[in-house]
């Protein structure tokens, strides 16, 4: 049930007339609820990728994109993801998901989601790191939206993607091999 509430909150219209400062990264706060727990009493593995929904990945980064998406009725499409778990998240534990765009090509983007909680001493602890590949589809126009258009909607200048790191190259190669195998 909480996933439905989170989905409704993340897909609700942006406050009218207000634009926040545009960023290529965002952070959202969450709390582990009892419905998120598995039998071991920590957050179930399926909740990690469900927290940083594609809607919140971009929409929370900038209100301008939210307005663009609501006008264009863009559909978010998650193509692939991989996650590395480092620490468990127990019931009622606060955590935040920091999302940033790591790399992109014509229509696809690679997003990094870092699940961060606080340690007893107040320092940040990375609970998990997820790489996800996704894109946006414009059903009315029957086309995938160019990533440059999304960056423009975020209010960012037209910039070339950064050089992919070895981690991103390995992720894209594994995704391509799996795509060809199925």
PDB file of C-alpha atoms in Angstrom:
ATOM      1  CA  UNK A   1       0.000   0.000   0.000  1.00  0.00           C
ATOM      2  CA  UNK A   2       2.783   2.431   0.812  1.00  0.00           C
ATOM      3  CA  UNK A   3       4.194   2.024  -2.695  1.00  0.00           C
ATOM      4  CA  UNK A   4       0.864   3.205  -4.090  1.00  0.00           C
ATOM      5  CA  UNK A   5       0.961   6.233  -1.794  1.00  0.00           C
ATOM      6  CA  UNK A   6       4.542   6.995  -2.809  1.00  0.00           C
ATOM      7  CA  UNK A   7       3.575   6.639  -6.474  1.00  0.00           C
ATOM      8  CA  UNK A   8       0.641   9.023  -6.038  1.00  0.00           C
ATOM      9  CA  UNK A   9       2.848  11.561  -4.261  1.00  0.00           C
ATOM     10  CA  UNK A  10       5.574  11.383  -6.873  1.00  0.00           C
ATOM     11  CA  UNK A  11       3.168  11.614  -9.800  1.00  0.00           C
ATOM     12  CA  UNK A  12       0.963  14.366  -8.400  1.00  0.00           C
ATOM     13  CA  UNK A  13       1.105  17.686 -10.227  1.00  0.00           C
ATOM     14  CA  UNK A  14       3.847  20.114  -9.345  1.00  0.00           C
ATOM     15  CA  UNK A  15       2.941  23.235  -7.383  1.00  0.00           C
ATOM     16  CA  UNK A  16       1.547  25.693  -9.894  1.00  0.00           C
ATOM     17  CA  UNK A  17       3.664  28.575 -10.983  1.00  0.00           C
ATOM     18  CA  UNK A  18       6.708  27.694  -8.893  1.00  0.00           C
ATOM     19  CA  UNK A  19       9.955  26.475 -10.338  1.00  0.00           C
ATOM     20  CA  UNK A  20      12.707  25.184  -8.150  1.00  0.00           C
ATOM     21  CA  UNK A  21      16.320  25.595  -9.052  1.00  0.00           C
ATOM     22  CA  UNK A  22      17.204  23.081 -11.763  1.00  0.00           C
ATOM     23  CA  UNK A  23      19.705  20.375 -10.877  1.00  0.00           C
ATOM     24  CA  UNK A  24      21.102  17.264 -12.486  1.00  0.00           C
ATOM     25  CA  UNK A  25      20.921  15.485  -9.102  1.00  0.00           C
ATOM     26  CA  UNK A  26      18.217  15.137  -6.481  1.00  0.00           C
ATOM     27  CA  UNK A  27      17.602  13.621  -3.060  1.00  0.00           C
ATOM     28  CA  UNK A  28      14.371  12.302  -1.538  1.00  0.00           C
ATOM     29  CA  UNK A  29      13.742  11.187   2.025  1.00  0.00           C
ATOM     30  CA  UNK A  30      11.951   7.941   2.886  1.00  0.00           C
ATOM     31  CA  UNK A  31      11.259   5.806   5.944  1.00  0.00           C
ATOM     32  CA  UNK A  32      11.156   2.016   6.090  1.00  0.00           C
ATOM     33  CA  UNK A  33       7.555   1.115   6.908  1.00  0.00           C
ATOM     34  CA  UNK A  34       6.346  -2.227   8.319  1.00  0.00           C
ATOM     35  CA  UNK A  35       4.890  -3.140   4.921  1.00  0.00           C
ATOM     36  CA  UNK A  36       8.414  -2.805   3.448  1.00  0.00           C
ATOM     37  CA  UNK A  37       9.817  -5.581   5.654  1.00  0.00           C
ATOM     38  CA  UNK A  38      10.598  -9.154   4.729  1.00  0.00           C
ATOM     39  CA  UNK A  39      10.693 -12.120   7.104  1.00  0.00           C
ATOM     40  CA  UNK A  40      14.159 -11.062   8.342  1.00  0.00           C
ATOM     41  CA  UNK A  41      12.693  -7.755   9.580  1.00  0.00           C
ATOM     42  CA  UNK A  42      14.645  -5.506   7.243  1.00  0.00           C
ATOM     43  CA  UNK A  43      13.619  -3.795   4.032  1.00  0.00           C
ATOM     44  CA  UNK A  44      12.909  -6.348   1.347  1.00  0.00           C
ATOM     45  CA  UNK A  45      15.176  -6.226  -1.681  1.00  0.00           C
ATOM     46  CA  UNK A  46      12.303  -5.422  -4.042  1.00  0.00           C
ATOM     47  CA  UNK A  47      11.625  -2.120  -2.253  1.00  0.00           C
ATOM     48  CA  UNK A  48      15.031  -0.664  -3.086  1.00  0.00           C
ATOM     49  CA  UNK A  49      14.412  -0.291  -6.825  1.00  0.00           C
ATOM     50  CA  UNK A  50      10.801   0.714  -6.157  1.00  0.00           C
ATOM     51  CA  UNK A  51      11.841   3.717  -4.053  1.00  0.00           C
ATOM     52  CA  UNK A  52      13.553   5.784  -6.743  1.00  0.00           C
ATOM     53  CA  UNK A  53      10.798   5.607  -9.314  1.00  0.00           C
ATOM     54  CA  UNK A  54      11.511   7.027 -12.729  1.00  0.00           C
ATOM     55  CA  UNK A  55       8.988   9.734 -12.092  1.00  0.00           C
ATOM     56  CA  UNK A  56      10.879  10.926  -9.039  1.00  0.00           C
ATOM     57  CA  UNK A  57      14.271  10.435 -10.672  1.00  0.00           C
ATOM     58  CA  UNK A  58      13.717  13.314 -13.033  1.00  0.00           C
ATOM     59  CA  UNK A  59      10.655  15.120 -11.697  1.00  0.00           C
ATOM     60  CA  UNK A  60      12.097  15.830  -8.293  1.00  0.00           C
ATOM     61  CA  UNK A  61      15.236  17.150  -9.926  1.00  0.00           C
ATOM     62  CA  UNK A  62      13.415  20.116 -11.416  1.00  0.00           C
ATOM     63  CA  UNK A  63       9.861  21.408 -11.522  1.00  0.00           C
ATOM     64  CA  UNK A  64      10.340  22.464 -15.138  1.00  0.00           C
ATOM     65  CA  UNK A  65      10.612  18.861 -16.214  1.00  0.00           C
ATOM     66  CA  UNK A  66       7.459  18.028 -14.283  1.00  0.00           C
ATOM     67  CA  UNK A  67       5.592  20.713 -16.199  1.00  0.00           C
ATOM     68  CA  UNK A  68       7.044  19.480 -19.507  1.00  0.00           C
ATOM     69  CA  UNK A  69       6.132  15.883 -18.729  1.00  0.00           C
ATOM     70  CA  UNK A  70       2.569  16.738 -17.780  1.00  0.00           C
ATOM     71  CA  UNK A  71       2.116  18.694 -21.026  1.00  0.00           C
ATOM     72  CA  UNK A  72       3.712  16.021 -23.193  1.00  0.00           C
ATOM     73  CA  UNK A  73       2.379  13.036 -21.211  1.00  0.00           C
ATOM     74  CA  UNK A  74       5.722  11.278 -21.252  1.00  0.00           C
ATOM     75  CA  UNK A  75       5.897   7.674 -20.124  1.00  0.00           C
ATOM     76  CA  UNK A  76       8.932   6.586 -18.124  1.00  0.00           C
ATOM     77  CA  UNK A  77      10.527   3.326 -19.212  1.00  0.00           C
ATOM     78  CA  UNK A  78      13.032   1.414 -17.082  1.00  0.00           C
ATOM     79  CA  UNK A  79      15.184  -0.765 -19.323  1.00  0.00           C
ATOM     80  CA  UNK A  80      17.656  -2.331 -16.883  1.00  0.00           C
ATOM     81  CA  UNK A  81      19.059  -2.008 -13.396  1.00  0.00           C
ATOM     82  CA  UNK A  82      21.630  -3.523 -11.092  1.00  0.00           C
ATOM     83  CA  UNK A  83      21.971  -3.015  -7.387  1.00  0.00           C
ATOM     84  CA  UNK A  84      24.672  -3.648  -4.798  1.00  0.00           C
ATOM     85  CA  UNK A  85      23.460  -4.065  -1.220  1.00  0.00           C
ATOM     86  CA  UNK A  86      25.870  -3.000   1.517  1.00  0.00           C
ATOM     87  CA  UNK A  87      23.816  -2.526   4.708  1.00  0.00           C
ATOM     88  CA  UNK A  88      20.348  -3.551   5.803  1.00  0.00           C
ATOM     89  CA  UNK A  89      17.619  -1.032   6.513  1.00  0.00           C
ATOM     90  CA  UNK A  90      15.462  -1.962   9.506  1.00  0.00           C
ATOM     91  CA  UNK A  91      11.900  -0.919  10.328  1.00  0.00           C
ATOM     92  CA  UNK A  92      11.227   2.817  10.752  1.00  0.00           C
ATOM     93  CA  UNK A  93      14.778   3.681   9.696  1.00  0.00           C
ATOM     94  CA  UNK A  94      15.013   6.967   7.829  1.00  0.00           C
ATOM     95  CA  UNK A  95      17.000   6.969   4.626  1.00  0.00           C
ATOM     96  CA  UNK A  96      17.375   9.125   1.579  1.00  0.00           C
ATOM     97  CA  UNK A  97      17.829   8.265  -2.056  1.00  0.00           C
ATOM     98  CA  UNK A  98      20.288  10.486  -3.875  1.00  0.00           C
ATOM     99  CA  UNK A  99      19.798  10.310  -7.619  1.00  0.00           C
ATOM    100  CA  UNK A 100      22.075  11.683 -10.269  1.00  0.00           C
ATOM    101  CA  UNK A 101      22.416  11.303 -13.997  1.00  0.00           C
ATOM    102  CA  UNK A 102      25.726   9.568 -14.668  1.00  0.00           C
ATOM    103  CA  UNK A 103      25.719   9.205 -18.455  1.00  0.00           C
ATOM    104  CA  UNK A 104      23.401   9.408 -21.454  1.00  0.00           C
ATOM    105  CA  UNK A 105      23.216   8.848 -25.185  1.00  0.00           C
ATOM    106  CA  UNK A 106      20.554   9.881 -27.709  1.00  0.00           C
ATOM    107  CA  UNK A 107      17.533   8.506 -25.844  1.00  0.00           C
ATOM    108  CA  UNK A 108      18.782   6.557 -22.813  1.00  0.00           C
ATOM    109  CA  UNK A 109      20.141   7.720 -19.499  1.00  0.00           C
ATOM    110  CA  UNK A 110      22.115   5.921 -16.814  1.00  0.00           C
ATOM    111  CA  UNK A 111      21.026   6.999 -13.340  1.00  0.00           C
ATOM    112  CA  UNK A 112      22.798   6.279 -10.058  1.00  0.00           C
ATOM    113  CA  UNK A 113      20.644   5.912  -6.946  1.00  0.00           C
ATOM    114  CA  UNK A 114      22.488   5.904  -3.615  1.00  0.00           C
ATOM    115  CA  UNK A 115      20.494   4.742  -0.578  1.00  0.00           C
ATOM    116  CA  UNK A 116      21.978   6.594   2.374  1.00  0.00           C
ATOM    117  CA  UNK A 117      21.171   6.364   6.067  1.00  0.00           C
ATOM    118  CA  UNK A 118      22.786   7.843   9.186  1.00  0.00           C
ATOM    119  CA  UNK A 119      25.124   5.956  11.478  1.00  0.00           C
ATOM    120  CA  UNK A 120      25.100   6.251  15.269  1.00  0.00           C
ATOM    121  CA  UNK A 121      27.800   8.906  15.075  1.00  0.00           C
ATOM    122  CA  UNK A 122      25.762  10.917  12.543  1.00  0.00           C
ATOM    123  CA  UNK A 123      27.908  10.021   9.561  1.00  0.00           C
ATOM    124  CA  UNK A 124      26.388   8.923   6.266  1.00  0.00           C
ATOM    125  CA  UNK A 125      26.283   5.187   5.565  1.00  0.00           C
ATOM    126  CA  UNK A 126      25.639   3.909   2.047  1.00  0.00           C
ATOM    127  CA  UNK A 127      23.099   1.078   2.340  1.00  0.00           C
ATOM    128  CA  UNK A 128      22.906   0.308  -1.387  1.00  0.00           C
ATOM    129  CA  UNK A 129      23.931   1.657  -4.769  1.00  0.00           C
ATOM    130  CA  UNK A 130      21.819   1.112  -7.868  1.00  0.00           C
ATOM    131  CA  UNK A 131      22.540   1.839 -11.516  1.00  0.00           C
ATOM    132  CA  UNK A 132      19.497   2.064 -13.748  1.00  0.00           C
ATOM    133  CA  UNK A 133      19.043   2.605 -17.462  1.00  0.00           C
ATOM    134  CA  UNK A 134      15.905   4.321 -18.613  1.00  0.00           C
ATOM    135  CA  UNK A 135      14.279   6.598 -21.124  1.00  0.00           C
ATOM    136  CA  UNK A 136      11.078   8.526 -21.736  1.00  0.00           C
ATOM    137  CA  UNK A 137       8.514   7.741 -24.432  1.00  0.00           C
ATOM    138  CA  UNK A 138       6.079  10.234 -25.953  1.00  0.00           C
ATOM    139  CA  UNK A 139       3.018   8.119 -26.873  1.00  0.00           C
ATOM    140  CA  UNK A 140       1.250  10.899 -28.786  1.00  0.00           C
ATOM    141  CA  UNK A 141       4.269  11.382 -31.017  1.00  0.00           C
ATOM    142  CA  UNK A 142       5.146   7.664 -30.983  1.00  0.00           C
ATOM    143  CA  UNK A 143       8.828   8.315 -30.310  1.00  0.00           C
ATOM    144  CA  UNK A 144      11.440   8.133 -27.604  1.00  0.00           C
ATOM    145  CA  UNK A 145      12.339  11.561 -26.287  1.00  0.00           C
ATOM    146  CA  UNK A 146      15.882  12.691 -26.987  1.00  0.00           C
ATOM    147  CA  UNK A 147      17.875  13.045 -23.793  1.00  0.00           C
ATOM    148  CA  UNK A 148      18.959  16.524 -24.895  1.00  0.00           C
ATOM    149  CA  UNK A 149      15.262  17.533 -24.769  1.00  0.00           C
ATOM    150  CA  UNK A 150      15.006  16.265 -21.195  1.00  0.00           C
ATOM    151  CA  UNK A 151      18.092  18.203 -20.168  1.00  0.00           C
ATOM    152  CA  UNK A 152      16.627  21.315 -21.799  1.00  0.00           C
ATOM    153  CA  UNK A 153      13.380  20.739 -19.862  1.00  0.00           C
ATOM    154  CA  UNK A 154      15.482  20.606 -16.700  1.00  0.00           C
ATOM    155  CA  UNK A 155      16.859  24.005 -17.612  1.00  0.00           C
ATOM    156  CA  UNK A 156      20.339  22.633 -18.232  1.00  0.00           C
ATOM    157  CA  UNK A 157      22.526  23.769 -21.106  1.00  0.00           C
ATOM    158  CA  UNK A 158      23.190  21.449 -24.021  1.00  0.00           C
ATOM    159  CA  UNK A 159      26.201  19.502 -22.832  1.00  0.00           C
ATOM    160  CA  UNK A 160      27.919  16.381 -24.043  1.00  0.00           C
ATOM    161  CA  UNK A 161      27.620  13.322 -21.820  1.00  0.00           C
ATOM    162  CA  UNK A 162      30.574  12.614 -19.559  1.00  0.00           C
ATOM    163  CA  UNK A 163      32.949   9.857 -20.533  1.00  0.00           C
ATOM    164  CA  UNK A 164      31.428   6.575 -19.260  1.00  0.00           C
ATOM    165  CA  UNK A 165      33.292   5.070 -16.335  1.00  0.00           C
ATOM    166  CA  UNK A 166      34.394   1.430 -16.412  1.00  0.00           C
ATOM    167  CA  UNK A 167      31.485   0.635 -14.090  1.00  0.00           C
ATOM    168  CA  UNK A 168      28.970   2.137 -16.535  1.00  0.00           C
ATOM    169  CA  UNK A 169      30.598   0.433 -19.535  1.00  0.00           C
ATOM    170  CA  UNK A 170      30.410  -2.949 -17.749  1.00  0.00           C
ATOM    171  CA  UNK A 171      26.752  -2.300 -16.840  1.00  0.00           C
ATOM    172  CA  UNK A 172      25.856  -1.407 -20.442  1.00  0.00           C
ATOM    173  CA  UNK A 173      27.726  -4.445 -21.825  1.00  0.00           C
ATOM    174  CA  UNK A 174      25.957  -6.805 -19.412  1.00  0.00           C
ATOM    175  CA  UNK A 175      22.591  -5.256 -20.289  1.00  0.00           C
ATOM    176  CA  UNK A 176      23.298  -5.598 -24.024  1.00  0.00           C
ATOM    177  CA  UNK A 177      24.360  -9.252 -23.653  1.00  0.00           C
ATOM    178  CA  UNK A 178      21.198 -10.049 -21.723  1.00  0.00           C
ATOM    179  CA  UNK A 179      19.071  -8.175 -24.272  1.00  0.00           C
ATOM    180  CA  UNK A 180      20.584 -10.210 -27.119  1.00  0.00           C
ATOM    181  CA  UNK A 181      20.132 -13.486 -25.211  1.00  0.00           C
ATOM    182  CA  UNK A 182      16.386 -12.998 -24.713  1.00  0.00           C
TER     183      UNK A 182
END
